[in-house]
PDB file of C-alpha atoms and ligand atoms in Angstrom:
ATOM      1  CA  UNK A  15     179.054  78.884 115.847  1.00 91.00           C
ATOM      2  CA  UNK A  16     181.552  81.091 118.014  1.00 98.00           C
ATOM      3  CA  UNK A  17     185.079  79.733 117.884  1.00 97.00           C
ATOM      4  CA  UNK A  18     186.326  81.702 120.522  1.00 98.00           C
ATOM      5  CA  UNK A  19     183.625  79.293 122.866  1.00 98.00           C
ATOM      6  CA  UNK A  20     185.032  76.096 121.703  1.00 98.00           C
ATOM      7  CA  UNK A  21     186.239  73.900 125.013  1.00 98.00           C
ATOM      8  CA  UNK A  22     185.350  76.522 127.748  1.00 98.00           C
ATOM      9  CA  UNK A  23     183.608  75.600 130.624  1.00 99.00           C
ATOM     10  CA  UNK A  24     179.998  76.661 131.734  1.00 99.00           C
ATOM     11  CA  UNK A  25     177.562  75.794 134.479  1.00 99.00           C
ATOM     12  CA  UNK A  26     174.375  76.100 133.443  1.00 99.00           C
ATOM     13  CA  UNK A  27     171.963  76.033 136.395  1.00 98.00           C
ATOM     14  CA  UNK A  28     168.501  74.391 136.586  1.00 98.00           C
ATOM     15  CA  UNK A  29     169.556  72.345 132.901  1.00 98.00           C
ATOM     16  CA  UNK A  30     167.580  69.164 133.790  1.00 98.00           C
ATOM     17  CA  UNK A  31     164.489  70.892 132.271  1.00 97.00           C
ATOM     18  CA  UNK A  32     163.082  73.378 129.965  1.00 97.00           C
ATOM     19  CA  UNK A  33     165.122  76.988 128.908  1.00 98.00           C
ATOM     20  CA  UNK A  34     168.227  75.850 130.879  1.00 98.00           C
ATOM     21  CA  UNK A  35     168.173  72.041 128.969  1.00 98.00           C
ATOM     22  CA  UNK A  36     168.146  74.213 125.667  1.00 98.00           C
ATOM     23  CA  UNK A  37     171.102  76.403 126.517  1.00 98.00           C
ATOM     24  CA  UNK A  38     173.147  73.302 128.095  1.00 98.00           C
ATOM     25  CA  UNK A  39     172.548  71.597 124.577  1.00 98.00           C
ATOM     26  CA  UNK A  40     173.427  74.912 122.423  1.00 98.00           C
ATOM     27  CA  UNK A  41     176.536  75.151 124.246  1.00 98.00           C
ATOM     28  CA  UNK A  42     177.587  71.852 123.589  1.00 98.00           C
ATOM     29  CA  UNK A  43     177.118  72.194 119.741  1.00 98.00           C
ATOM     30  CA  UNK A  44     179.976  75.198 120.629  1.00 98.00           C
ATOM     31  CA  UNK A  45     182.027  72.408 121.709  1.00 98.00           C
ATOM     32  CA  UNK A  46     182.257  73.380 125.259  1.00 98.00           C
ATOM     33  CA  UNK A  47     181.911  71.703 128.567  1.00 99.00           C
ATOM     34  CA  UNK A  48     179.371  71.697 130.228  1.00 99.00           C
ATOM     35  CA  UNK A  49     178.042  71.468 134.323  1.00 98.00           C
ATOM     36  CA  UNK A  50     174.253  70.360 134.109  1.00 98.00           C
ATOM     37  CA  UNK A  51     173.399  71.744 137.988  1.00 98.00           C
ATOM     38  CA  UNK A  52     169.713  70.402 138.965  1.00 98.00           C
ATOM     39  CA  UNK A  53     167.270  70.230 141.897  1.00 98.00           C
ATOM     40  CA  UNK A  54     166.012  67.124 142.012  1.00 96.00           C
ATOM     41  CA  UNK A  55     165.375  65.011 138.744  1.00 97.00           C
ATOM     42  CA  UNK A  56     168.547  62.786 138.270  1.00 98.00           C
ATOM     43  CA  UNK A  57     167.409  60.978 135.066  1.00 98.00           C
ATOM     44  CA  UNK A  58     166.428  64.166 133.528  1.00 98.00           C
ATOM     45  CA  UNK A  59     169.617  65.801 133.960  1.00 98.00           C
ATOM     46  CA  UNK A  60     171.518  62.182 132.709  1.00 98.00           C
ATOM     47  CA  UNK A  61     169.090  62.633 129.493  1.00 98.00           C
ATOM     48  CA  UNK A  62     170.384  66.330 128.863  1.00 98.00           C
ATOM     49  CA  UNK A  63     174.203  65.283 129.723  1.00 98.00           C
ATOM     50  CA  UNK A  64     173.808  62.713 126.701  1.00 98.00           C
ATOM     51  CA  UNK A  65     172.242  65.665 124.584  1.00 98.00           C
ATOM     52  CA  UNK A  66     175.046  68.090 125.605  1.00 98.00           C
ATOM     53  CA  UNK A  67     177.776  65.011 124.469  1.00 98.00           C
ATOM     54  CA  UNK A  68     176.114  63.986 120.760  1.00 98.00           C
ATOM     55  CA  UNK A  69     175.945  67.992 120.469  1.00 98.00           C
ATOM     56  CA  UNK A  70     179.997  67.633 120.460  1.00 98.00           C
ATOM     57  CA  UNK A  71     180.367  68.486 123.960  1.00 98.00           C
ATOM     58  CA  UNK A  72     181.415  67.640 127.763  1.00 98.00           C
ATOM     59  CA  UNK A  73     178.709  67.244 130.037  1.00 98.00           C
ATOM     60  CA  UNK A  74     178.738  66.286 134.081  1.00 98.00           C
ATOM     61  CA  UNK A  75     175.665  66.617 136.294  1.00 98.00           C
ATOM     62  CA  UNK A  76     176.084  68.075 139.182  1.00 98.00           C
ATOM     63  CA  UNK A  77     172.431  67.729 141.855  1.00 98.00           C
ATOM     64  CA  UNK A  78     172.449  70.713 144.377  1.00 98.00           C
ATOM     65  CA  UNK A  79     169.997  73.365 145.412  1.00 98.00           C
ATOM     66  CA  UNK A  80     171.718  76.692 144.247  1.00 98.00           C
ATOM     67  CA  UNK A  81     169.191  78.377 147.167  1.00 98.00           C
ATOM     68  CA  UNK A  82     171.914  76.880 149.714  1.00 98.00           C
ATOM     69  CA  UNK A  83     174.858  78.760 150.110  1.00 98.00           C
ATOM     70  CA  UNK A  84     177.233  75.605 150.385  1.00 98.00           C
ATOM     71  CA  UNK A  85     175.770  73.958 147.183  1.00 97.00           C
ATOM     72  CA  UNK A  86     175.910  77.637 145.344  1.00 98.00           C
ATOM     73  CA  UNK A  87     179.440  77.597 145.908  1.00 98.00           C
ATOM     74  CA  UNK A  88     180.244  73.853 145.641  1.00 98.00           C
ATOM     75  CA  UNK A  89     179.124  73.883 142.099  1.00 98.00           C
ATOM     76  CA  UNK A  90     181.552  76.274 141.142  1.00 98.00           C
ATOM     77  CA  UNK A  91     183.963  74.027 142.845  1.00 98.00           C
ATOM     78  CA  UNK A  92     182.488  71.312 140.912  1.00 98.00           C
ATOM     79  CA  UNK A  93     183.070  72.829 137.368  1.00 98.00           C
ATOM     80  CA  UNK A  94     186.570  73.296 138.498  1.00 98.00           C
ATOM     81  CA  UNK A  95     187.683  70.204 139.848  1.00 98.00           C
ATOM     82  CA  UNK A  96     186.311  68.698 137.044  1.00 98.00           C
ATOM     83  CA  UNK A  97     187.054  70.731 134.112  1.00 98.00           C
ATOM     84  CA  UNK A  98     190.079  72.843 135.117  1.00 98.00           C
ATOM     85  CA  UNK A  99     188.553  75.745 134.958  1.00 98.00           C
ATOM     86  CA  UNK A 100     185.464  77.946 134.646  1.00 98.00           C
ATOM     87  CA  UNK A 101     184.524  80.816 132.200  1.00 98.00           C
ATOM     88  CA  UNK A 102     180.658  80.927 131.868  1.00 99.00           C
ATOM     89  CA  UNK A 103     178.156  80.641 134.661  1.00 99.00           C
ATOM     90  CA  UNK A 104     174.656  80.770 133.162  1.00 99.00           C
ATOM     91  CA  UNK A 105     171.853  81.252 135.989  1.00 98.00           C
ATOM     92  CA  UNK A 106     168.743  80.011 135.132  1.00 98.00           C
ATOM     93  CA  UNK A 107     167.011  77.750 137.890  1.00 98.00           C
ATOM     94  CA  UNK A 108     163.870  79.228 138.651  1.00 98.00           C
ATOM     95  CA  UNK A 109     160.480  78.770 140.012  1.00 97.00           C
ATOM     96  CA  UNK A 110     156.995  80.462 140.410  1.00 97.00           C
ATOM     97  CA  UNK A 111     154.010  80.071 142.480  1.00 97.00           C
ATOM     98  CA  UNK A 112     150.328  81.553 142.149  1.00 97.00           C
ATOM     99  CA  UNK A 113     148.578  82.592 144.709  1.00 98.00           C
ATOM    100  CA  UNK A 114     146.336  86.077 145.247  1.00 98.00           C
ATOM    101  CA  UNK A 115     148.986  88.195 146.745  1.00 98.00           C
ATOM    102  CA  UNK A 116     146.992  88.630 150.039  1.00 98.00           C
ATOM    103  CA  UNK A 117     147.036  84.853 150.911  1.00 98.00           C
ATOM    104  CA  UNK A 118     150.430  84.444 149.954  1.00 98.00           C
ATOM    105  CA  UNK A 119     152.169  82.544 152.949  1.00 98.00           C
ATOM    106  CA  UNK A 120     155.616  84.094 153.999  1.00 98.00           C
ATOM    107  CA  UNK A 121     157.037  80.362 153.599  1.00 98.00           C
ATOM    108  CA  UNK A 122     156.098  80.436 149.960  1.00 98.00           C
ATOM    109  CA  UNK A 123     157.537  83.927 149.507  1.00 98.00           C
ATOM    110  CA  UNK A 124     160.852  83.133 150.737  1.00 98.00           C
ATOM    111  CA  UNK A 125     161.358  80.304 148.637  1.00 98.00           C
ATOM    112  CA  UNK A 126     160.847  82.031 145.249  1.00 98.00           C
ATOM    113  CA  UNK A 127     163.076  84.919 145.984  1.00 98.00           C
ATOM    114  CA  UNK A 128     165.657  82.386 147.734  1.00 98.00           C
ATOM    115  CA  UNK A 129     166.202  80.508 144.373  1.00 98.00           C
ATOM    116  CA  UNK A 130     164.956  83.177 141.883  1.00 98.00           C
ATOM    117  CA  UNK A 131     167.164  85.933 143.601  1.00 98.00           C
ATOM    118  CA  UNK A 132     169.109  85.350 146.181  1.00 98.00           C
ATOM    119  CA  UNK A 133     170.458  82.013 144.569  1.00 98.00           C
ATOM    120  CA  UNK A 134     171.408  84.058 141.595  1.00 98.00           C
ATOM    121  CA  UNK A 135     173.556  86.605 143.687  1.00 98.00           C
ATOM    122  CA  UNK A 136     175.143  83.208 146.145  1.00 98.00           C
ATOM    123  CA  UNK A 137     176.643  81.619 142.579  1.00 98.00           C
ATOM    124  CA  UNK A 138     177.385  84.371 141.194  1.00 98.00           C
ATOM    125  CA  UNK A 139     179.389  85.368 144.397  1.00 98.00           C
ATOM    126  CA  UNK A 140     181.234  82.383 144.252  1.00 98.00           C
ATOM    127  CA  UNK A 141     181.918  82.709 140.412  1.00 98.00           C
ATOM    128  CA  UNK A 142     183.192  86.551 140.746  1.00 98.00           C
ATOM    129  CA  UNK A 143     185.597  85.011 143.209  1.00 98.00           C
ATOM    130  CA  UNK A 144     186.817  82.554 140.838  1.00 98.00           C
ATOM    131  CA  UNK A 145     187.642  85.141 137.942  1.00 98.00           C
ATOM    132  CA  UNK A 146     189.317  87.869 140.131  1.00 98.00           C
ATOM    133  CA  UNK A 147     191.159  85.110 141.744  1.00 98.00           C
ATOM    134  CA  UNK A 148     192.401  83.769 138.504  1.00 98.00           C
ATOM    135  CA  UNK A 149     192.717  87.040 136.657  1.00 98.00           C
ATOM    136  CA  UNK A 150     189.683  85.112 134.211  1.00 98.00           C
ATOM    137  CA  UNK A 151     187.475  87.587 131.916  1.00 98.00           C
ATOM    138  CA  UNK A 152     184.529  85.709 133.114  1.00 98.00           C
ATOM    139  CA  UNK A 153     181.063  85.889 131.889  1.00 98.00           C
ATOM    140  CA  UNK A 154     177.872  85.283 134.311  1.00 99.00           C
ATOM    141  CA  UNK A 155     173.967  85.365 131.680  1.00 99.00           C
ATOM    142  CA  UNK A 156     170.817  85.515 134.500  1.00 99.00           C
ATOM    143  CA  UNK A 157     167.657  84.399 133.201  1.00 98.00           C
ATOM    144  CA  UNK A 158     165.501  86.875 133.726  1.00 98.00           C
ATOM    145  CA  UNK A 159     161.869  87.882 132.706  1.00 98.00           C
ATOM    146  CA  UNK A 160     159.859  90.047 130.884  1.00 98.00           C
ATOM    147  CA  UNK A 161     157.979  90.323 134.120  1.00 98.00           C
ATOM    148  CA  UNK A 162     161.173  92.198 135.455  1.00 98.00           C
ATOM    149  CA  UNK A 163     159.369  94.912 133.777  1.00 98.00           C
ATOM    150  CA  UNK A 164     155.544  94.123 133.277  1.00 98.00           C
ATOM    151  CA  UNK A 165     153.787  93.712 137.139  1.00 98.00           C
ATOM    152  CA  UNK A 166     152.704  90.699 137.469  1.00 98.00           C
ATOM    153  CA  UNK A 167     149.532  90.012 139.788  1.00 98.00           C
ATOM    154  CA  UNK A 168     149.188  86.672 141.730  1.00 98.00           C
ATOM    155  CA  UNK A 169     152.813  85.903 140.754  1.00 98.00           C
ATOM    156  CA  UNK A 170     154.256  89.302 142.932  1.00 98.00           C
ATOM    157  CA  UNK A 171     157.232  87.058 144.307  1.00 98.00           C
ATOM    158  CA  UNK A 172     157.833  86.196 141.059  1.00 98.00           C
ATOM    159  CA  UNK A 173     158.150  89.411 139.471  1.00 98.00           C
ATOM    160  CA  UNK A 174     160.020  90.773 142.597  1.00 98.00           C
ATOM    161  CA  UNK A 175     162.343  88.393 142.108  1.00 99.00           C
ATOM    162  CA  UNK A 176     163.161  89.364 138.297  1.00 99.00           C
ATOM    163  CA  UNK A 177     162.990  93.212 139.312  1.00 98.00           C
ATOM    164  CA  UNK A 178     165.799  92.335 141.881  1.00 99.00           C
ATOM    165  CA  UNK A 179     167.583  90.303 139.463  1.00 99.00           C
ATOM    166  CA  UNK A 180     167.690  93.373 136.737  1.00 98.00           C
ATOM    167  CA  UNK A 181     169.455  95.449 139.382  1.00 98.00           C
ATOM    168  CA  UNK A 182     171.242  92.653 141.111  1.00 99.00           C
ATOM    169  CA  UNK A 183     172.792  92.451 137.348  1.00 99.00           C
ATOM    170  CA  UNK A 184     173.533  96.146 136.534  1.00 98.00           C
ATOM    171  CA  UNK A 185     175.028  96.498 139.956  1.00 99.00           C
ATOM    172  CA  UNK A 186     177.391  93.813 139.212  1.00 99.00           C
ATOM    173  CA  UNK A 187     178.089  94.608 136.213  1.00 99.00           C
ATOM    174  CA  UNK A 188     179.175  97.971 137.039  1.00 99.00           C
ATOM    175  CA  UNK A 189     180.664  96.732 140.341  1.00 99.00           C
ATOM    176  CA  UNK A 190     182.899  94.291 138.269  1.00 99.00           C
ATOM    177  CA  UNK A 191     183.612  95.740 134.594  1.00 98.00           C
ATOM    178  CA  UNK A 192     187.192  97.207 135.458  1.00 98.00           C
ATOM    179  CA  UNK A 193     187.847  93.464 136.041  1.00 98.00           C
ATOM    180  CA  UNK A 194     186.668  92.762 132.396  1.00 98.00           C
ATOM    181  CA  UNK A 195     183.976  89.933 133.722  1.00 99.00           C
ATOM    182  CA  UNK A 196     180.541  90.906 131.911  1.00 99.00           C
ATOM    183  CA  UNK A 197     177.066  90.077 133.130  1.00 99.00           C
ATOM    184  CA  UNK A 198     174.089  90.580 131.601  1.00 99.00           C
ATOM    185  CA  UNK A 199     170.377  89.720 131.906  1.00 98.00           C
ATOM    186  CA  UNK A 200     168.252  87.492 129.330  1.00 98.00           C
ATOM    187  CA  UNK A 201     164.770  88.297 129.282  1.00 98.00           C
ATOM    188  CA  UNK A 202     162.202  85.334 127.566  1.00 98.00           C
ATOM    189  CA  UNK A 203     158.872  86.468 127.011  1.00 98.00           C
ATOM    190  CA  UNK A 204     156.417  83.085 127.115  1.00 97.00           C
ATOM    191  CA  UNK A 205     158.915  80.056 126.077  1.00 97.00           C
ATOM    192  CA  UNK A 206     157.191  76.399 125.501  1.00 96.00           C
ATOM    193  CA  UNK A 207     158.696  74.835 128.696  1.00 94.00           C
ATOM    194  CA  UNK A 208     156.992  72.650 131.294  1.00 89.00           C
ATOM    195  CA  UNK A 209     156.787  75.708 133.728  1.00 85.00           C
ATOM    196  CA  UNK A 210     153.710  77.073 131.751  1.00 86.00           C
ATOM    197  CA  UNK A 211     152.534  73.556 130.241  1.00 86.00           C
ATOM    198  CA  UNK A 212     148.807  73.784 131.775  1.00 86.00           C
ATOM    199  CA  UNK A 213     148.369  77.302 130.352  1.00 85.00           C
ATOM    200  CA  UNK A 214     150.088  76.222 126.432  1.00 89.00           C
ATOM    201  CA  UNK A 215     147.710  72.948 126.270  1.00 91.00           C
ATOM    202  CA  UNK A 216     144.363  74.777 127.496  1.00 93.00           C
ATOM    203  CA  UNK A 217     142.922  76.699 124.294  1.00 92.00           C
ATOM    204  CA  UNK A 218     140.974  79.243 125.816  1.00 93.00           C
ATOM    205  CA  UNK A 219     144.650  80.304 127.873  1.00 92.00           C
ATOM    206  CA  UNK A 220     146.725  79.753 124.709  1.00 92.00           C
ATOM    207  CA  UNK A 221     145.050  82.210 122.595  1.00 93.00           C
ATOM    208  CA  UNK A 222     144.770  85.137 125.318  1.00 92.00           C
ATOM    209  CA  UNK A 223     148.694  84.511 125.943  1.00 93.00           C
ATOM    210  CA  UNK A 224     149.022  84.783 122.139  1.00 93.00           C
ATOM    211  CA  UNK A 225     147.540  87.995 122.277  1.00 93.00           C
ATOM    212  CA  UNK A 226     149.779  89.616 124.608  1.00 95.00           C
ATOM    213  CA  UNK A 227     152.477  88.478 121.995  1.00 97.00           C
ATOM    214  CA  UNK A 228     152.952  90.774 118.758  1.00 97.00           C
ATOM    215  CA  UNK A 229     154.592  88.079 117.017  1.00 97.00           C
ATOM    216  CA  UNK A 230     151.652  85.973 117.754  1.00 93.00           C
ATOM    217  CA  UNK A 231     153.429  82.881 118.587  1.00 94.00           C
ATOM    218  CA  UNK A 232     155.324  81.053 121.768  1.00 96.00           C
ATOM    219  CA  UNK A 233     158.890  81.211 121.866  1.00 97.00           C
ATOM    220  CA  UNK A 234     161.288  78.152 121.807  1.00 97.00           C
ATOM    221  CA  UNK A 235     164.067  77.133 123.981  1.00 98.00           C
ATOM    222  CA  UNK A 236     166.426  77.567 121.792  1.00 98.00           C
ATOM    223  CA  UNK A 237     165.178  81.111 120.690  1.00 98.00           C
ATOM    224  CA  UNK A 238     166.849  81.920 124.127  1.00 98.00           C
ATOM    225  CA  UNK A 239     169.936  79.320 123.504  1.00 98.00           C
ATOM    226  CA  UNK A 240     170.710  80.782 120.750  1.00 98.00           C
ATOM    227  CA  UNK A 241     170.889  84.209 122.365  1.00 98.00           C
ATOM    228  CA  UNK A 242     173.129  82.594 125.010  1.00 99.00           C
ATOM    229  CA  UNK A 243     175.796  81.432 123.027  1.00 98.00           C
ATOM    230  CA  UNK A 244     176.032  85.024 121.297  1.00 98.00           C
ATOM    231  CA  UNK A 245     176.136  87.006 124.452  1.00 98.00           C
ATOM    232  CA  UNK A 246     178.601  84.642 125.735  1.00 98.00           C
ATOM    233  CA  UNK A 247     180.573  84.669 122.874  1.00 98.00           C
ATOM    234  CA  UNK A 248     183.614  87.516 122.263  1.00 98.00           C
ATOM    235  CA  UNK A 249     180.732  88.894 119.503  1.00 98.00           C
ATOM    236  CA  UNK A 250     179.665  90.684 122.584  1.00 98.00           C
ATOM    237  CA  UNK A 251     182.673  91.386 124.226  1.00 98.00           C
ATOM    238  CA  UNK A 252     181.760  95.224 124.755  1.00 98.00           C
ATOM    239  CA  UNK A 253     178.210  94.542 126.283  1.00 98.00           C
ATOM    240  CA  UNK A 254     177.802  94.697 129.906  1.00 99.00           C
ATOM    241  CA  UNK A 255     174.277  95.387 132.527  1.00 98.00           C
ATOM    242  CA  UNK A 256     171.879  94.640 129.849  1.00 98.00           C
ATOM    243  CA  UNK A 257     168.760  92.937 129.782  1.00 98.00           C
ATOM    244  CA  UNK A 258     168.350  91.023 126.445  1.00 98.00           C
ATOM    245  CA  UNK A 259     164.546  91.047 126.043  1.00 98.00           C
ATOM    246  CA  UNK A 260     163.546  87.584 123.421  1.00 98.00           C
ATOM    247  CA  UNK A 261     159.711  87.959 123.512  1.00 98.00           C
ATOM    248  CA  UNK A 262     158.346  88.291 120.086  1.00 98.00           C
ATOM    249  CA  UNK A 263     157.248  92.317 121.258  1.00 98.00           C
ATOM    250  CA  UNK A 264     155.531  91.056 124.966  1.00 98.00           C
ATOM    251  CA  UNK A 265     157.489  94.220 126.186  1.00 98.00           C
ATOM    252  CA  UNK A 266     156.402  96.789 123.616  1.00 97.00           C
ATOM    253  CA  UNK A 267     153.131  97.361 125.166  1.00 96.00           C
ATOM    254  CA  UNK A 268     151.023  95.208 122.557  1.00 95.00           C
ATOM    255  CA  UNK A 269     146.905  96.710 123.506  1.00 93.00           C
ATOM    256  CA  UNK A 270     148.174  99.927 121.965  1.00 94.00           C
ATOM    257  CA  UNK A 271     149.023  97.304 118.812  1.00 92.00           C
ATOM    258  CA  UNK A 272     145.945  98.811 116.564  1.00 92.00           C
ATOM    259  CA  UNK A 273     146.444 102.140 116.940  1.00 94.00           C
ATOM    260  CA  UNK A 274     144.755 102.517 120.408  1.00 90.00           C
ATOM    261  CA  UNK A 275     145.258 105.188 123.199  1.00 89.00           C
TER     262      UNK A 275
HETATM  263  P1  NAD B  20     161.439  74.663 134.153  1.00 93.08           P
HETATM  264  O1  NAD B  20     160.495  74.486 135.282  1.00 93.08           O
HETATM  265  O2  NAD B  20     161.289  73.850 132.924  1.00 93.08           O
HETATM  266  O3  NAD B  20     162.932  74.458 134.678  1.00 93.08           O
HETATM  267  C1  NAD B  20     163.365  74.980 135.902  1.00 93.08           C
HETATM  268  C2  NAD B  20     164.683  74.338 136.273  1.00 93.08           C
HETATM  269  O4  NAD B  20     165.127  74.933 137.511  1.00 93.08           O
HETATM  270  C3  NAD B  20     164.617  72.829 136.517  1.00 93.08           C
HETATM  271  O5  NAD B  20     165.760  72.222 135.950  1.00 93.08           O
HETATM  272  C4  NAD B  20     164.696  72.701 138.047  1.00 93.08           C
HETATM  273  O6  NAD B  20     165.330  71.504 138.477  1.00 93.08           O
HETATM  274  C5  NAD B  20     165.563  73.889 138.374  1.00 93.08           C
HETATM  275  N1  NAD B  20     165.469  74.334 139.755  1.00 93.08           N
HETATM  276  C6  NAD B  20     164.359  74.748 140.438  1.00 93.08           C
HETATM  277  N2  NAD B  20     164.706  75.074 141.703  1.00 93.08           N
HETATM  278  C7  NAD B  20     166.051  74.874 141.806  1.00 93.08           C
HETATM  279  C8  NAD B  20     166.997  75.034 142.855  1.00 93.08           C
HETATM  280  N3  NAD B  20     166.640  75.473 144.071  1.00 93.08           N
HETATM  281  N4  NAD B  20     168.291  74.720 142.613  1.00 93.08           N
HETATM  282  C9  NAD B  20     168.681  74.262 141.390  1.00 93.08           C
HETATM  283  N5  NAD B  20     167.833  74.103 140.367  1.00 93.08           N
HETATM  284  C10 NAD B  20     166.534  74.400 140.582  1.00 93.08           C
HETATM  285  O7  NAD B  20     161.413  76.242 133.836  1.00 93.08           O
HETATM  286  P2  NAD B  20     161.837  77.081 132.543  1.00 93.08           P
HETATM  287  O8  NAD B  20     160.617  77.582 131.916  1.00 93.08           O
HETATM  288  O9  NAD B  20     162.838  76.351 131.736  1.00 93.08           O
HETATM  289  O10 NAD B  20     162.504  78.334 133.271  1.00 93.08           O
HETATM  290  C11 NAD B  20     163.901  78.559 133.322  1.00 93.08           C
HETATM  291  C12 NAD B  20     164.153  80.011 133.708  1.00 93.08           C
HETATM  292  O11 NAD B  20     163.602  80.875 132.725  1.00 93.08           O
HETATM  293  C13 NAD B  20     163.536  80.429 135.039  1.00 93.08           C
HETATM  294  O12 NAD B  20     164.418  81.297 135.734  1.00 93.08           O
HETATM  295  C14 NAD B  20     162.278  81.172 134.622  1.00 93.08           C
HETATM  296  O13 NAD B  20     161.874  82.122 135.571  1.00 93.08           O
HETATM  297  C15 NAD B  20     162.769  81.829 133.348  1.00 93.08           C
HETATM  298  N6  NAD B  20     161.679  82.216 132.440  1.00 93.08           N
HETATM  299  C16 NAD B  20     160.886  81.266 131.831  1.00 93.08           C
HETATM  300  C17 NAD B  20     159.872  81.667 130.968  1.00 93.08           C
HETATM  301  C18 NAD B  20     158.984  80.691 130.261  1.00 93.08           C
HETATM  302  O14 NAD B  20     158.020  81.136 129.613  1.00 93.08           O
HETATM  303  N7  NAD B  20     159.240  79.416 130.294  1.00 93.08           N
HETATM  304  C19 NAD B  20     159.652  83.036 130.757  1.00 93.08           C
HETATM  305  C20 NAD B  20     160.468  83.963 131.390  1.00 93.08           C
HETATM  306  C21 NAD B  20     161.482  83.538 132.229  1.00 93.08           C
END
């Protein structure tokens, strides 16, 4: 637990599901309040707002498409109106699609970097308005992706999008430091969540994912949540433009495990 979290505010985008369900429920056991933003699934997000409350938290839900400018910076609104004020924006909404990169339609491009990218930069626009406006020390966690690193092929939008969210994140966080707001980048590795359910209940996919994974297991949502919380939390106070890898070793090059090379 991180005292200095108890009863701020944080939006937590893309909660209804998954990673961002786990961090909205981790920062309610801090005692904070929390903005559950979703796409689409209404009783979802309800589901993690009662989560977020028997955690010892506040928790609205707030439905908007953080791709749209208007909604990006509604939500902010939002967590304002509602709570008085805003001190943590975590962006995590994401998608992916898989397609051989040479069939890829331009339609299906756009959309991944539009939420994956550019909807990170539109909140966080809005947010860095907010704290310089209010003199607030703000702090803004993206959820990146290993694959901001490691290519990716048939999911190149995907990883484009996390290599423009590392630098999307160092340039803000240099841009923005004198002001004392910090943003930084999470990283997962493979996480149990219902974005890679078909490939964790097939076998044969399951054990050639577990080889790519030193640690030879799956992560957990709240392997990341937990992470959250600290990198929100004053314990980091003097960390700014990093990318917080949680993997279990995906990143440390894991063929050359044995010896090999
Ligand atoms: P998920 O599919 O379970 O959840 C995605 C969430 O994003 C849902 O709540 C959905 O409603 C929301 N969302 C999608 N489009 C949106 C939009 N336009 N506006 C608002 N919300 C939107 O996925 P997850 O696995 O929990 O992934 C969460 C984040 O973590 C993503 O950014 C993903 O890229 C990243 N990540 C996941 C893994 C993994 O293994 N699960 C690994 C690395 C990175």
């Amino acid at each position: 637990m991180y005292q200095d979290l108890y009863a701020k505010v944080a939006i937590v985008t893309g909660a209804s599901s998954g990673i961002g369900a786990g961090i909205a429920e981790r920062l309610g056991k801090e005692g904070m309040s929390v903005v559950i933003n979703y796409h689409s699934d209404d009783k979802a997000a309800k589901l993690v707002a009662e989560t977020v409350e028997k955690a010892g938290g506040k928790a609205v839900i707030y439905r908007g498409d953080i791709s749209d400018e208007k909604h990006a910076s509604q939500v902010i609104d939002f967590a304002v109106e509602t709570f008085g004020q805003l001190d943590l924006l975590v962006n995590n909404a994401g998608i992916e699609i898989q397609k051989p990169s040479h069939e890829v339609e331009l339609d299906d491009w756009k959309k991944v970097i539009d939420v994956n990218l550019t909807g990170f930069f539109l909140t966080s626009k809005a947010a860095i308005h907010y704290f310089l406006k209010h003199k607030i020390k703000g702090s803004i966690i993206n959820m990146s992706s290993v694959h901001e690193i490691i290519p990716w092929p048939t999911f190149a939008s995907y990883a484009a999008s996390k290599g423009g969210v590392r630098m999307l994140t160092k340039s803000l966080a240099l841009e923005y430091a004198p002001h004392g707001i910090r943003i930084n980048n999470i990283g997962p590795g493979a996480i149990e969540t219902p974005i890679n359910k078909e490939k964790l209940t097939d076998k044969a996919k399951l054990a050639s994912l577990q080889k790519m994974i030193p640690m030879a297991r799956v992560g957990k949502t709240d392997d990341i949540a937990n992470a959250v919380a600290w990198l929100a939390s004053s314990q980091a106070a003097y960390i700014t433009g990093i990318t917080l890898f949680i993997d279990g070793g995906m990143t440390l090059y894991p063929s050359f495990q044995g010896g090999e090379g």
